[in-house]
Coordinates of C-alpha atoms in Angstrom, one line a residue:
M35 CA 22.7 2.3 -127.3
I36 CA 19.9 2.2 -129.5
S37 CA 21.8 -0.2 -131.9
Y38 CA 22.8 -2.4 -128.7
Q39 CA 19.1 -2.7 -128.0
L40 CA 18.1 -3.3 -131.2
R41 CA 20.9 -6.3 -131.6
Q42 CA 19.2 -7.7 -128.2
R43 CA 15.8 -7.8 -129.8
E44 CA 17.0 -9.4 -133.0
Y45 CA 19.0 -12.1 -131.0
L46 CA 16.3 -12.4 -128.6
L47 CA 13.6 -13.2 -131.8
Q48 CA 16.3 -15.9 -132.9
I49 CA 16.8 -17.4 -129.4
S50 CA 13.0 -17.5 -129.2
R51 CA 12.6 -19.6 -132.4
A52 CA 15.4 -21.8 -131.5
L53 CA 13.8 -22.5 -127.9
T54 CA 10.8 -23.9 -129.7
S55 CA 12.7 -26.6 -131.6
R56 CA 14.4 -28.0 -128.8
L57 CA 12.7 -31.0 -126.6
D58 CA 15.7 -32.3 -125.1
L59 CA 15.8 -30.9 -121.7
P60 CA 19.5 -30.8 -120.7
S61 CA 20.2 -29.3 -124.4
L62 CA 17.6 -26.7 -123.9
L63 CA 18.7 -25.6 -120.5
R64 CA 22.3 -25.0 -121.9
L65 CA 20.9 -23.3 -124.8
I66 CA 18.6 -21.1 -122.6
L67 CA 21.6 -20.2 -120.0
N68 CA 24.1 -19.3 -122.6
S69 CA 21.8 -17.2 -124.7
V70 CA 20.6 -15.1 -121.7
A71 CA 24.1 -14.7 -120.3
D72 CA 25.1 -13.6 -123.8
L73 CA 22.1 -11.0 -123.9
V74 CA 23.1 -9.2 -120.6
R75 CA 26.8 -9.9 -120.8
A76 CA 26.7 -12.2 -117.7
E77 CA 29.8 -13.8 -116.3
A78 CA 28.4 -16.8 -114.8
G79 CA 24.7 -18.3 -114.4
L80 CA 22.9 -21.3 -113.4
V81 CA 19.4 -22.7 -114.0
A82 CA 17.5 -24.5 -111.1
L83 CA 14.3 -26.5 -111.6
R84 CA 11.9 -28.5 -109.6
R85 CA 11.9 -32.4 -110.6
G86 CA 8.2 -33.8 -110.6
Q87 CA 6.2 -32.4 -107.5
A88 CA 9.2 -32.0 -105.4
A89 CA 9.4 -28.4 -104.0
A90 CA 12.9 -28.1 -103.7
L91 CA 14.9 -26.9 -106.8
T92 CA 17.9 -28.7 -108.4
I93 CA 20.5 -27.1 -110.3
L94 CA 20.3 -28.6 -113.7
A95 CA 22.8 -26.3 -115.9
S96 CA 25.6 -23.9 -115.0
Y97 CA 27.6 -21.5 -117.0
G98 CA 30.9 -20.0 -116.0
I99 CA 30.8 -22.1 -112.7
P100 CA 32.9 -25.3 -111.6
T101 CA 30.7 -28.2 -111.3
V102 CA 32.3 -29.1 -107.8
L103 CA 30.8 -25.5 -106.5
L104 CA 27.4 -25.9 -107.5
P105 CA 26.4 -27.5 -104.0
R106 CA 27.4 -24.1 -102.3
F107 CA 24.8 -22.2 -104.2
A108 CA 22.2 -23.4 -102.0
P109 CA 21.3 -20.4 -100.4
L110 CA 19.9 -19.1 -103.4
L111 CA 17.7 -21.7 -103.6
A112 CA 16.0 -21.9 -100.4
D113 CA 12.6 -20.9 -99.5
L114 CA 11.3 -20.4 -103.1
P115 CA 7.5 -20.7 -103.3
V116 CA 5.6 -23.2 -105.5
Q117 CA 3.1 -20.7 -106.7
A118 CA 4.3 -17.7 -108.8
D119 CA 2.0 -14.9 -106.9
G120 CA 4.1 -15.8 -103.8
Y121 CA 7.3 -15.3 -105.5
A122 CA 9.8 -13.1 -103.8
L123 CA 13.7 -13.5 -102.6
P124 CA 14.3 -11.2 -99.9
D125 CA 18.2 -10.4 -99.0
L126 CA 19.2 -11.7 -102.6
Q127 CA 22.3 -9.7 -102.3
A128 CA 23.0 -11.0 -98.7
R129 CA 22.6 -14.5 -100.1
L130 CA 24.9 -13.9 -102.9
N131 CA 27.4 -12.5 -100.8
L132 CA 27.3 -15.8 -98.5
V133 CA 27.7 -17.7 -101.6
A134 CA 30.4 -15.7 -102.9
R135 CA 32.7 -16.4 -99.8
A136 CA 31.8 -19.9 -99.8
V137 CA 33.0 -20.5 -103.4
R138 CA 35.6 -17.8 -103.4
L139 CA 34.5 -16.3 -106.7
P140 CA 34.1 -12.6 -107.1
L141 CA 30.3 -12.6 -107.8
S142 CA 28.8 -9.2 -106.8
Q143 CA 26.1 -8.8 -108.8
V144 CA 22.8 -10.9 -109.4
I145 CA 19.6 -11.0 -111.1
A146 CA 17.3 -13.6 -110.9
L147 CA 14.8 -14.6 -113.5
P148 CA 11.7 -16.6 -112.6
L149 CA 10.2 -19.3 -115.1
I150 CA 6.6 -19.3 -114.5
F151 CA 4.1 -21.1 -116.4
Q152 CA 0.4 -20.9 -115.8
D153 CA 0.8 -19.3 -112.2
R154 CA 3.4 -22.2 -111.2
L155 CA 7.0 -21.4 -110.5
L156 CA 9.0 -23.8 -112.6
G157 CA 12.5 -22.7 -111.8
V158 CA 14.6 -19.8 -111.7
I159 CA 17.6 -18.7 -113.7
Y160 CA 20.5 -16.8 -111.6
L161 CA 23.1 -14.7 -113.6
F162 CA 26.2 -13.0 -112.0
R163 CA 28.9 -10.7 -112.8
S164 CA 32.1 -9.7 -111.1
G165 CA 32.8 -5.9 -110.3
S166 CA 30.6 -2.6 -109.8
I167 CA 28.5 -3.0 -113.0
A168 CA 24.9 -3.6 -111.8
F169 CA 22.3 -5.4 -113.9
G170 CA 20.3 -2.6 -115.2
S171 CA 16.4 -1.9 -115.9
N172 CA 17.2 -2.5 -119.6
D173 CA 18.6 -5.9 -118.8
E174 CA 15.4 -6.7 -116.4
D175 CA 13.1 -5.7 -119.4
V176 CA 15.1 -8.2 -122.0
L177 CA 15.0 -10.7 -119.3
A178 CA 11.4 -10.3 -118.9
S179 CA 10.7 -10.6 -122.5
F180 CA 12.7 -14.0 -122.6
A181 CA 11.4 -15.7 -119.4
D182 CA 8.1 -16.3 -121.0
Q183 CA 9.2 -18.2 -124.1
A184 CA 11.8 -19.8 -121.9
A185 CA 9.3 -21.0 -119.4
I186 CA 7.2 -22.6 -122.0
A187 CA 10.0 -24.2 -123.7
V188 CA 11.1 -25.8 -120.3
R189 CA 7.5 -26.9 -119.6
N190 CA 7.4 -28.4 -123.2
A191 CA 10.7 -30.1 -122.5
Q192 CA 9.5 -31.5 -119.3
L193 CA 6.2 -32.8 -120.8
Y194 CA 8.3 -34.5 -123.4
E195 CA 10.7 -36.0 -120.8
Q196 CA 7.7 -37.1 -118.8
V197 CA 6.2 -38.9 -121.6
S198 CA 9.0 -40.5 -123.2
A199 CA 9.5 -41.7 -119.4
E200 CA 6.0 -43.1 -119.4
K201 CA 6.2 -44.6 -122.9
G202 CA 9.7 -46.0 -121.8
Q203 CA 7.8 -47.6 -118.8
L204 CA 5.2 -48.8 -120.8
N205 CA 7.5 -50.3 -123.2
A206 CA 9.0 -52.1 -120.4
I207 CA 5.9 -53.2 -118.8
I208 CA 4.7 -54.7 -122.1
D209 CA 8.2 -56.3 -122.8
R210 CA 8.4 -58.0 -119.5
S211 CA 4.7 -58.9 -119.1
A212 CA 4.4 -62.7 -118.3
D213 CA 1.7 -63.0 -121.2
G214 CA 2.4 -62.5 -125.0
V215 CA 1.4 -58.9 -126.2
M216 CA 1.2 -58.0 -129.9
I217 CA 0.1 -54.5 -131.1
L218 CA -1.0 -54.4 -134.7
D219 CA -1.8 -51.4 -137.1
A220 CA -4.9 -51.0 -139.1
E221 CA -3.3 -53.2 -141.9
L222 CA -2.8 -55.8 -139.0
R223 CA 0.9 -55.5 -139.5
I224 CA 2.8 -56.0 -136.1
Q225 CA 4.1 -52.9 -134.5
V226 CA 4.7 -54.3 -130.9
F227 CA 6.0 -57.7 -130.2
N228 CA 6.9 -58.4 -126.7
R229 CA 9.6 -60.8 -125.1
A230 CA 7.1 -63.5 -123.7
L231 CA 5.6 -63.8 -127.2
S232 CA 9.1 -64.3 -128.9
Q233 CA 9.7 -67.3 -126.5
M234 CA 6.1 -68.6 -127.1
T235 CA 6.3 -68.3 -131.0
G236 CA 10.2 -68.7 -131.5
W237 CA 10.1 -65.3 -133.5
A238 CA 12.4 -62.7 -132.9
A239 CA 10.9 -59.3 -132.2
E240 CA 13.0 -57.6 -134.8
K241 CA 11.9 -60.1 -137.5
A242 CA 8.3 -60.3 -136.2
I243 CA 7.8 -56.6 -136.6
G244 CA 6.6 -55.2 -139.8
R245 CA 5.4 -58.6 -140.8
P246 CA 1.4 -59.5 -141.3
C247 CA 0.3 -60.9 -138.2
Y248 CA -1.1 -64.1 -139.9
E249 CA 2.4 -65.1 -140.8
V250 CA 3.6 -65.2 -137.2
L251 CA 0.6 -66.1 -135.4
A252 CA -1.3 -68.4 -137.8
L253 CA -3.9 -70.3 -136.1
E254 CA -5.0 -73.5 -137.3
D255 CA -7.9 -75.2 -136.4
A256 CA -9.2 -71.9 -134.5
S257 CA -12.1 -72.0 -132.2
A258 CA -13.4 -68.9 -133.5
P259 CA -12.8 -66.2 -136.3
H260 CA -9.8 -63.7 -135.4
P261 CA -8.1 -60.6 -137.1
C262 CA -5.0 -62.9 -138.0
G263 CA -7.2 -65.2 -140.1
A264 CA -10.4 -63.3 -141.0
E265 CA -11.3 -59.8 -141.9
Q266 CA -12.9 -58.7 -138.8
H267 CA -11.8 -57.1 -135.7
E268 CA -14.2 -58.1 -132.9
L269 CA -13.1 -59.0 -129.2
L270 CA -12.7 -62.5 -129.3
F271 CA -10.7 -65.3 -127.6
P272 CA -10.1 -68.0 -130.1
E273 CA -7.9 -70.9 -129.9
G274 CA -5.7 -72.8 -132.0
K275 CA -2.5 -74.8 -133.1
P276 CA -0.1 -72.8 -134.7
L277 CA 3.3 -74.2 -135.9
T278 CA 6.1 -71.9 -134.2
A279 CA 9.3 -70.9 -135.8
D280 CA 11.3 -73.5 -134.3
G281 CA 8.9 -76.1 -135.3
R282 CA 6.8 -76.7 -131.9
L283 CA 3.3 -76.7 -131.5
M284 CA 1.7 -74.4 -129.5
R285 CA -2.0 -74.0 -128.1
P286 CA -2.4 -70.5 -127.5
G287 CA -5.4 -68.6 -126.4
V288 CA -5.8 -65.0 -128.0
T289 CA -7.8 -62.0 -126.8
Y290 CA -7.9 -59.5 -129.5
S291 CA -8.9 -55.6 -128.5
P292 CA -9.4 -53.2 -131.0
L293 CA -8.9 -49.6 -130.8
Y294 CA -11.0 -47.0 -132.9
D295 CA -10.8 -43.3 -133.6
E296 CA -14.0 -41.1 -133.1
E297 CA -15.2 -41.9 -136.6
G298 CA -15.0 -45.7 -136.2
R299 CA -11.9 -46.2 -137.9
L300 CA -9.6 -48.9 -136.8
L301 CA -6.1 -47.6 -135.2
N302 CA -4.8 -50.7 -133.6
V303 CA -5.6 -54.1 -132.4
I304 CA -4.0 -55.3 -129.1
A305 CA -3.5 -59.3 -128.9
N306 CA -3.0 -60.7 -125.7
V307 CA -1.6 -64.4 -126.1
V308 CA -1.7 -66.9 -123.3
D309 CA -0.1 -70.4 -124.0
I310 CA -2.7 -72.6 -122.7
T311 CA -1.0 -76.0 -124.3
R312 CA -0.5 -77.4 -120.8
F313 CA -3.8 -76.6 -120.0
R314 CA -5.4 -78.2 -123.0
E315 CA -2.8 -81.1 -122.2
A316 CA -4.0 -81.2 -118.8
E317 CA -7.5 -81.6 -120.1
E318 CA -6.7 -84.1 -122.5
M319 CA -5.0 -86.1 -120.0
K320 CA -7.8 -85.9 -117.9
S321 CA -10.3 -87.0 -120.6
T322 CA -7.6 -89.9 -121.3
F323 CA -7.5 -91.0 -117.8
V324 CA -11.2 -91.3 -117.7
S325 CA -11.5 -93.3 -120.8
V326 CA -8.4 -95.4 -119.9
I327 CA -9.2 -96.1 -116.3
S328 CA -12.9 -96.7 -116.8
H329 CA -12.0 -99.2 -119.7
E330 CA -9.3 -100.9 -117.3
L331 CA -11.5 -101.1 -114.3
K332 CA -14.5 -102.5 -116.4
T333 CA -12.8 -105.7 -117.5
P334 CA -11.6 -107.1 -114.2
V335 CA -14.9 -105.9 -112.5
A336 CA -16.9 -107.4 -115.0
L337 CA -15.2 -110.7 -114.8
I338 CA -15.1 -110.9 -111.0
K339 CA -18.8 -109.9 -111.0
G340 CA -19.5 -112.5 -113.7
Y341 CA -17.7 -115.2 -112.1
A342 CA -18.7 -114.5 -108.5
N343 CA -22.6 -114.4 -109.5
T344 CA -22.2 -117.6 -111.4
L345 CA -20.5 -119.6 -108.6
A346 CA -23.2 -118.2 -106.2
R347 CA -26.0 -119.6 -108.0
E348 CA -28.1 -121.8 -106.0
D349 CA -29.8 -123.8 -108.9
A350 CA -26.3 -125.0 -109.9
N351 CA -23.9 -127.6 -108.6
W352 CA -20.3 -126.9 -109.5
D353 CA -17.8 -129.2 -109.5
R354 CA -14.6 -128.6 -107.6
A355 CA -12.5 -128.1 -110.8
T356 CA -15.3 -125.5 -112.2
V357 CA -15.1 -123.8 -108.8
R358 CA -11.4 -123.6 -108.6
E359 CA -11.3 -122.5 -112.0
G360 CA -13.6 -119.7 -111.5
L361 CA -11.9 -118.6 -108.2
A362 CA -8.5 -118.5 -109.9
V363 CA -9.9 -116.1 -112.3
I364 CA -11.4 -113.8 -109.5
S365 CA -8.1 -114.0 -107.8
E366 CA -6.3 -113.0 -111.0
E367 CA -8.4 -110.1 -111.6
S368 CA -8.3 -108.9 -108.2
D369 CA -4.5 -109.1 -108.5
R370 CA -5.0 -106.8 -111.8
L371 CA -7.4 -104.6 -110.0
N372 CA -5.2 -104.3 -107.1
A373 CA -2.2 -103.4 -109.4
L374 CA -3.9 -100.7 -111.2
I375 CA -4.9 -99.1 -108.0
N376 CA -1.5 -99.2 -106.6
N377 CA -0.2 -97.5 -109.6
L378 CA -2.8 -94.8 -109.3
L379 CA -1.8 -94.0 -106.0
D380 CA 1.9 -94.1 -107.0
A381 CA 1.1 -91.6 -109.8
S382 CA -0.9 -89.4 -107.5
R383 CA 2.0 -89.4 -104.8
I384 CA 4.4 -88.5 -107.6
Q385 CA 2.3 -85.8 -108.6
A386 CA 1.8 -84.4 -105.2
G387 CA 5.7 -84.8 -104.1
G388 CA 5.1 -87.6 -101.7
F389 CA 6.8 -90.5 -103.4
K390 CA 9.6 -91.6 -101.1
I391 CA 12.1 -94.6 -101.5
E392 CA 13.8 -96.6 -98.8
R393 CA 17.6 -97.1 -99.7
A394 CA 19.5 -100.3 -99.2
D395 CA 22.0 -102.4 -100.9
V396 CA 20.2 -104.3 -103.6
A397 CA 21.8 -107.2 -105.8
M398 CA 20.3 -106.5 -109.4
P399 CA 21.1 -109.7 -111.0
A400 CA 19.4 -111.7 -108.2
L401 CA 16.2 -109.2 -108.7
A402 CA 16.2 -109.5 -112.2
A403 CA 16.4 -113.3 -112.3
S404 CA 13.1 -113.4 -109.7
V405 CA 11.1 -111.2 -111.6
M406 CA 11.9 -113.1 -115.1
D407 CA 11.0 -116.5 -113.1
G408 CA 7.7 -114.8 -112.4
F409 CA 7.1 -114.2 -116.1
R410 CA 8.4 -117.3 -116.9
V411 CA 5.4 -118.9 -114.9
Q412 CA 3.0 -116.5 -116.3
V413 CA 3.9 -117.4 -120.0
A414 CA 3.7 -121.0 -119.0
Q415 CA 0.2 -120.8 -117.6
A416 CA -0.8 -118.8 -120.8
G417 CA 0.3 -121.6 -122.8
V418 CA 3.0 -119.7 -124.6
A419 CA 6.2 -120.6 -122.9
D420 CA 7.9 -122.0 -125.7
R421 CA 7.8 -118.6 -127.5
Y422 CA 9.8 -116.4 -125.0
H423 CA 13.3 -116.9 -124.0
F424 CA 14.4 -115.0 -121.0
V425 CA 18.2 -114.4 -120.8
A426 CA 20.0 -112.7 -118.0
D427 CA 23.5 -110.9 -118.9
F428 CA 25.0 -109.6 -116.0
P429 CA 28.9 -109.9 -115.5
A430 CA 30.2 -112.0 -112.5
D431 CA 31.5 -108.8 -110.6
F432 CA 28.3 -106.9 -111.1
P433 CA 28.1 -104.3 -108.1
C434 CA 25.2 -103.9 -105.8
V435 CA 23.1 -100.9 -106.3
E436 CA 21.8 -98.2 -103.5
G437 CA 18.0 -98.3 -103.8
D438 CA 14.7 -99.2 -102.9
E439 CA 14.5 -103.0 -103.5
E440 CA 10.5 -103.3 -104.2
R441 CA 10.6 -100.1 -106.3
L442 CA 13.3 -101.5 -108.6
R443 CA 11.3 -104.6 -108.7
Q444 CA 8.5 -102.3 -109.8
V445 CA 10.6 -101.2 -112.7
F446 CA 11.7 -104.6 -113.8
N447 CA 8.1 -105.7 -113.7
N448 CA 6.8 -102.9 -115.8
L449 CA 9.4 -103.2 -118.2
L450 CA 9.4 -107.2 -118.7
S451 CA 5.5 -106.7 -118.9
N452 CA 5.8 -104.2 -121.7
A453 CA 8.5 -106.6 -123.6
V454 CA 6.0 -109.7 -123.2
K455 CA 3.2 -107.8 -123.9
Y456 CA 4.5 -106.1 -127.4
S457 CA 6.4 -109.1 -128.5
P458 CA 3.3 -111.0 -129.5
K459 CA 5.2 -113.4 -131.6
G460 CA 7.6 -114.2 -128.7
G461 CA 11.7 -113.9 -129.2
E462 CA 14.2 -113.2 -126.9
I463 CA 13.9 -110.9 -124.0
R464 CA 17.3 -110.2 -122.6
V465 CA 18.0 -108.4 -119.2
G466 CA 21.5 -107.1 -118.1
G467 CA 23.8 -104.3 -117.3
W468 CA 27.3 -103.1 -116.7
Q469 CA 29.2 -100.7 -114.4
Q470 CA 30.5 -97.3 -115.4
G471 CA 32.3 -95.4 -113.1
D472 CA 30.1 -94.8 -109.9
Q473 CA 26.9 -95.7 -111.6
V474 CA 25.6 -99.1 -113.2
T475 CA 23.7 -99.0 -116.3
L476 CA 20.8 -101.8 -116.6
Y477 CA 18.7 -102.5 -119.8
V478 CA 15.8 -104.7 -120.9
A479 CA 15.7 -105.5 -124.6
D480 CA 13.0 -107.3 -126.5
Q481 CA 12.5 -108.3 -130.3
G482 CA 9.0 -107.2 -130.4
I483 CA 7.0 -104.5 -132.6
G484 CA 9.1 -101.7 -131.7
I485 CA 8.0 -98.0 -131.3
P486 CA 7.9 -95.5 -134.2
E487 CA 10.3 -92.6 -133.8
A488 CA 7.6 -89.9 -133.7
E489 CA 6.2 -91.6 -130.6
Q490 CA 9.1 -92.2 -128.6
A491 CA 9.4 -88.8 -127.0
R492 CA 6.2 -89.0 -125.3
L493 CA 6.3 -92.4 -124.0
F494 CA 7.4 -91.5 -120.4
Q495 CA 4.4 -89.3 -120.1
R496 CA 1.3 -90.2 -117.9
F497 CA -1.1 -92.3 -119.5
Y498 CA 0.3 -92.3 -122.9
R499 CA 0.1 -95.5 -125.2
V500 CA 1.8 -95.9 -128.8
D501 CA -1.2 -95.8 -131.1
S502 CA -1.2 -99.3 -132.6
S503 CA -3.9 -101.9 -133.3
L504 CA -1.9 -103.9 -130.6
R505 CA -2.4 -101.5 -127.9
R506 CA -6.1 -101.7 -128.6
S507 CA -5.9 -105.6 -127.8
T508 CA -3.6 -105.2 -124.6
Q509 CA -4.3 -104.2 -121.1
G510 CA -2.8 -101.2 -119.8
A511 CA -3.5 -97.8 -118.4
G512 CA -0.1 -96.1 -119.9
L513 CA 1.3 -95.6 -116.3
G514 CA 4.1 -98.1 -116.6
L515 CA 7.0 -96.3 -118.0
Y516 CA 5.7 -92.8 -116.4
L517 CA 6.3 -94.7 -113.0
C518 CA 9.6 -96.3 -114.2
R519 CA 11.1 -92.9 -115.1
S520 CA 9.8 -91.5 -111.6
I521 CA 11.4 -94.4 -109.7
V522 CA 14.6 -94.2 -111.4
E523 CA 14.9 -90.4 -111.2
A524 CA 14.0 -90.5 -107.7
H525 CA 17.3 -92.9 -107.3
G526 CA 19.2 -90.1 -109.4
G527 CA 19.3 -92.1 -112.6
R528 CA 17.9 -91.4 -115.7
I529 CA 16.0 -93.7 -118.0
W530 CA 15.7 -93.7 -121.9
L531 CA 14.9 -96.2 -124.6
R532 CA 16.0 -97.2 -128.3
S533 CA 13.6 -98.9 -130.6
E534 CA 13.2 -99.4 -134.4
A535 CA 9.5 -100.3 -135.4
G536 CA 9.3 -103.9 -136.4
R537 CA 13.0 -104.8 -134.8
G538 CA 12.3 -104.4 -130.8
T539 CA 12.9 -102.0 -128.3
T540 CA 15.8 -101.5 -125.5
V541 CA 15.1 -99.6 -122.4
F542 CA 18.2 -98.6 -120.3
F543 CA 18.3 -96.9 -116.8
T544 CA 21.0 -96.0 -114.7
L545 CA 21.4 -96.4 -110.9
P546 CA 24.2 -95.4 -108.3
V547 CA 26.5 -98.3 -106.9
C548 CA 26.9 -99.0 -103.3
G549 CA 29.3 -96.7 -101.2
E550 CA 31.9 -99.3 -100.4
Q551 CA 32.0 -100.7 -104.0
E552 CA 32.1 -96.9 -105.6
E553 CA 35.2 -96.5 -103.2
R554 CA 36.8 -99.7 -104.6
A555 CA 35.9 -98.7 -108.2

């Protein structure tokens, strides 16, 4: 008997050491249950714990009991107190008898081992035997010695599980944050790099982690010193223009928040990165708008005012030809001013989503010929009719299109205006098209100065104009191609261009054909 008790004590010491090394709760509970059952020679057992703040207990591990029968052990889990000082389970044997009849197992002896930590009942271990051999006082002493170690181990495992869950939740929040988040160590190497920042910079998280932050987020033209470009760790909000991993130019705003230990040593730097590219582009567009519009408004207004004041002078007696010339200039500049205002209003409607089209059948060859006739008159009035040769290139069976005639006239006007404006030496300006399935493709081609390849992607943006000496000498607010794209897309088509510097430009756009002709095609 004494040697059995010594073996129990030695085994208890070995188990206690093993318990302190386990933090995985399911694995720990299996170890506890198997060990304690072996200590007192129990034939079956279960462990029930409280999860979180719940008052009810849940069976999390079992020994010698089929899993499907575990719900029938509920009578043993009812009415257990939260505080340890109120722990008592009356009629334990009676409850076991109910369970034994329900599960049809020969369980006749039971002992309960409460798991108590800081006066709180964490859970309970039940051990069962069959037959008439009851659990004795020695079993109770051994289990009591084991219970404290088991309760501490369970509490540690629960805390580890809780911390792991909170860490996983925090990682999920950081990874799914709409803003870029980057956490640096004291050496400014990246430890955390979330999904939004990967999308902003083009760097995959696995490639960015471990690198110095200046390799991944190197700001050019930064508005303030920053940890990824200077040896200081202050709370800053610099802006800059880093080139991303896939070659895009991004304008981020970065907030750096340093974390220090109690002795003032840097532990981590948390960087919150916001892509403010669109905000900066909007500010630049606003500045461009003010600059362009003020310039474009100033010229016609100055001419109108100048000629009006001149013609209104009381000390002058103007002949009819002079008056007619002055009124013609006023009329022409008023038309320019009216066109600019209409373009601005259209751009505003497009931006606000209020741009509407009225569909009807439109004969595009006739519409193009009408617009070209207007430009022939304009170049003739300017005395340069011999420079430009307008050509229509439509097949005889060119179908009508379904669209808004006035808006499509606006497209032709803008495209032909650009063709004339950016062909200072003249040349052929060709307008044509062809049918392909249920769409037609139209084009306006010139032999002008062309457009550099680097500028072509931005040509259809609001207020954008190609930077050239000719641009500075020609009128325009940079809205023409933007309006063309919006009108074409409102018709369900698309617009694009091909150009080569010094060899001219061709702008293409597609439109849907009329319903009846689509059926015949």
